[in-house]
Short mmCIF file of C-alpha atoms in Angstrom, two decimals:
data_model
loop_
_atom_site.label_atom_id
_atom_site.label_comp_id
_atom_site.label_asym_id
_atom_site.label_seq_id
_atom_site.Cartn_x
_atom_site.Cartn_y
_atom_site.Cartn_z
CA ILE A 119 -6.74 -23.58 -15.91
CA PHE A 120 -7.39 -27.08 -14.63
CA HIS A 121 -6.21 -27.31 -10.99
CA LEU A 122 -6.29 -30.61 -9.11
CA SER A 123 -5.30 -30.50 -5.47
CA THR A 124 -5.54 -34.10 -4.34
CA HIS A 125 -3.45 -37.25 -3.93
CA ALA A 126 -1.44 -39.00 -6.65
CA THR A 127 0.95 -41.91 -6.98
CA GLU A 128 3.56 -42.86 -9.51
CA THR A 129 2.16 -46.42 -9.64
CA ASP A 130 -1.36 -47.32 -8.58
CA SER A 131 -1.64 -50.64 -6.70
CA VAL A 132 -4.36 -51.88 -9.08
CA SER A 133 -3.51 -50.46 -12.52
CA LYS A 134 0.26 -50.22 -11.91
CA MET A 135 0.14 -46.81 -13.63
CA PRO A 136 0.47 -43.22 -12.45
CA SER A 137 -2.88 -42.23 -10.96
CA ILE A 138 -4.60 -39.32 -9.31
CA TYR A 139 -7.20 -39.93 -6.59
CA PHE A 140 -10.51 -38.30 -5.77
CA SER A 141 -12.85 -39.01 -2.86
CA ASP A 142 -14.66 -41.85 -4.64
CA THR A 143 -12.58 -42.75 -7.70
CA SER A 144 -9.20 -42.48 -9.36
CA LEU A 145 -7.92 -41.49 -12.77
CA ASN A 146 -4.88 -43.21 -14.29
CA ILE A 147 -2.64 -42.13 -17.15
CA ASN A 148 -4.50 -44.24 -19.75
CA GLN A 149 -7.79 -42.61 -18.78
CA ILE A 150 -6.16 -39.20 -19.10
CA TYR A 151 -4.90 -40.17 -22.58
CA ALA A 152 -8.47 -41.13 -23.55
CA SER A 153 -10.06 -37.94 -22.19
CA LYS A 154 -10.68 -34.70 -24.03
CA ILE A 155 -9.21 -32.14 -21.66
CA LYS A 156 -9.66 -28.56 -22.82
CA ALA A 157 -7.13 -26.58 -20.81
CA ASN A 158 -4.06 -24.49 -21.54
CA PHE A 159 -2.61 -25.01 -18.09
CA VAL A 160 -2.90 -27.93 -15.67
CA VAL A 161 -1.78 -27.66 -12.05
CA LEU A 162 -1.36 -30.99 -10.27
CA SER A 163 -0.93 -30.01 -6.66
CA ALA A 164 -0.59 -33.62 -5.59
CA CYS A 165 2.22 -35.76 -4.20
CA LYS A 166 4.50 -37.27 -6.85
CA ALA A 167 2.23 -36.24 -9.74
CA GLY A 168 5.26 -35.59 -11.96
CA ILE A 169 6.94 -38.94 -11.31
CA GLY A 170 6.59 -42.03 -13.45
CA GLU A 171 8.47 -44.93 -14.92
CA ALA A 172 11.18 -44.03 -17.42
CA ILE A 173 10.68 -46.17 -20.52
CA LYS A 174 13.52 -46.36 -23.06
CA GLY A 175 12.53 -44.64 -26.29
CA GLU A 176 9.37 -43.21 -24.74
CA GLY A 177 10.38 -41.05 -21.81
CA VAL A 178 8.80 -40.72 -18.40
CA MET A 179 5.29 -42.15 -18.17
CA SER A 180 3.85 -39.69 -15.64
CA LEU A 181 0.53 -37.90 -15.28
CA ASN A 182 2.23 -34.93 -16.97
CA ARG A 183 2.60 -36.95 -20.15
CA GLY A 184 -1.10 -37.77 -20.26
CA PHE A 185 -2.05 -34.11 -20.03
CA ALA A 186 0.60 -33.08 -22.58
CA PHE A 187 -0.76 -35.75 -24.95
CA ASN A 188 -4.12 -33.93 -24.73
CA GLY A 189 -2.55 -30.68 -25.89
CA VAL A 190 -2.07 -28.99 -22.53
CA SER A 191 0.75 -26.51 -23.15
CA SER A 192 1.84 -25.99 -19.52
CA ILE A 193 1.83 -28.35 -16.55
CA LEU A 194 2.85 -27.65 -12.96
CA SER A 195 3.31 -30.75 -10.84
CA ASN A 196 5.24 -32.12 -7.88
CA LEU A 197 8.15 -34.52 -7.83
CA SER A 198 7.87 -35.59 -4.20
CA GLU A 199 5.57 -35.66 -1.18
CA ILE A 200 4.08 -32.25 -0.35
CA ASN A 201 2.73 -30.63 2.78
CA ASP A 202 -0.93 -29.55 2.58
CA GLU A 203 -0.45 -26.23 4.38
CA SER A 204 2.64 -25.12 2.46
CA SER A 205 1.09 -26.28 -0.81
CA ALA A 206 -2.01 -24.17 -0.15
CA ALA A 207 0.13 -21.14 0.71
CA LEU A 208 2.30 -21.58 -2.37
CA MET A 209 -0.71 -22.07 -4.66
CA ASN A 210 -2.46 -18.96 -3.27
CA ASN A 211 0.66 -16.88 -3.91
CA PHE A 212 1.27 -18.49 -7.30
CA PHE A 213 -2.24 -17.77 -8.59
CA GLU A 214 -2.09 -14.21 -7.24
CA PHE A 215 1.13 -13.59 -9.19
CA LEU A 216 -0.43 -15.18 -12.29
CA LYS A 217 -3.50 -12.97 -11.91
CA ASN A 218 -1.20 -9.92 -11.82
CA GLY A 219 0.20 -10.86 -15.23
CA ASP A 220 3.46 -12.62 -14.33
CA ARG A 221 4.82 -15.41 -16.55
CA LYS A 222 4.19 -18.86 -15.07
CA ASP A 223 7.87 -19.49 -14.28
CA LEU A 224 8.26 -16.09 -12.62
CA ALA A 225 5.00 -16.53 -10.66
CA LEU A 226 6.28 -19.89 -9.38
CA ARG A 227 9.64 -18.39 -8.42
CA LYS A 228 7.98 -15.51 -6.57
CA ALA A 229 5.61 -17.88 -4.78
CA GLN A 230 8.54 -20.08 -3.73
CA LEU A 231 10.44 -17.03 -2.47
CA GLU A 232 7.39 -16.03 -0.41
CA LEU A 233 7.60 -19.41 1.36
CA ILE A 234 11.37 -19.22 1.74
CA ASN A 235 10.97 -15.82 3.41
CA SER A 236 8.12 -16.95 5.67
CA GLU A 237 8.62 -18.19 9.21
CA ASP A 238 6.86 -21.52 8.73
CA PHE A 239 7.91 -22.91 5.34
CA THR A 240 11.57 -22.01 4.80
CA LYS A 241 12.82 -25.59 4.28
CA PRO A 242 13.07 -26.86 0.67
CA CYS A 243 10.69 -29.75 1.44
CA PHE A 244 7.89 -27.15 1.51
CA TRP A 245 8.52 -25.45 -1.84
CA ALA A 246 11.20 -27.14 -3.98
CA SER A 247 9.31 -30.09 -5.49
CA TYR A 248 7.18 -28.00 -7.88
CA ASN A 249 8.14 -28.54 -11.52
CA LEU A 250 6.82 -26.41 -14.39
CA ILE A 251 7.03 -27.86 -17.89
CA GLY A 252 5.97 -26.39 -21.20
CA ASP A 253 4.88 -22.88 -22.10
CA THR A 254 5.79 -20.19 -19.56
CA LYS A 255 3.83 -17.29 -21.08
CA PRO A 256 1.54 -15.29 -18.79
CA LEU A 257 -2.10 -16.34 -18.58
CA PHE A 258 -3.32 -12.78 -18.04
CA GLU A 259 -2.13 -9.38 -19.18
CA LYS A 260 -0.35 -7.24 -16.63
CA GLN A 261 -2.76 -4.92 -14.89
CA THR A 262 -1.69 -1.32 -15.22
CA ASN A 263 -2.77 1.26 -12.75
CA GLY A 264 -4.56 3.80 -14.97
CA LYS A 265 -5.03 6.28 -12.12
CA LYS A 266 -1.30 6.32 -11.47
CA TYR A 267 -0.61 7.29 -15.09
CA LEU A 268 -3.42 9.84 -15.13
CA PHE A 269 -2.13 11.61 -12.00
CA THR A 270 1.44 11.53 -13.32
CA ILE A 271 0.35 13.18 -16.58
CA LEU A 272 -1.81 15.74 -14.75
CA GLY A 273 1.09 16.49 -12.39
CA LEU A 274 3.50 17.03 -15.28
CA LEU A 275 0.98 19.25 -17.08
CA GLY A 276 0.51 21.25 -13.85
CA ILE A 277 4.26 21.74 -13.44
CA LEU A 278 4.56 22.74 -17.10
CA PHE A 279 1.63 25.18 -16.82
CA PHE A 280 2.92 26.86 -13.66
CA GLY A 281 6.47 26.88 -14.99
CA ILE A 282 5.41 28.68 -18.16
CA ARG A 283 3.21 31.07 -16.16
CA THR A 284 6.08 31.86 -13.78
CA LEU A 285 8.43 32.56 -16.70
CA LYS A 286 5.86 34.91 -18.28
CA LEU A 287 5.42 36.81 -14.99
CA LYS A 288 9.19 37.18 -14.53
CA SER A 289 9.65 38.46 -18.08
CA LYS A 290 7.10 41.28 -17.57
#
């Protein structure tokens, strides 16, 4: 997972290309094309990271395209301005659902519903701009609660044992 939580624009004032900004530098779409990113999933938690110029015969020239060109199979980005606080809350929930084995699309939906049901971030401007493209498979296997299954089996064996014992006592 490659997660960037920063600022982005659909057209940089210098390069005139989609760019993502860090404290001391920026990275534009051509630099992303030229990089060797080794990630299955990129999260661009940045304003307008999924927006770019639509070019006839090519498609949308956004940061998403640069990462997809590098073989990234799933990209989560934003289509509008985002709020820092709601973005942090959504991302925390999203990664928690991913960690529990949910598919990426389901984890995003659940995280968005958490915000919708909160007191502070119910409006769509806080959660609706997130756009998932590509592979939606889970990143992690669902965690099963082994103790739960163990106690269920032991409970059933106990009921079976005492049931058989009770039947034997009644038949005597």
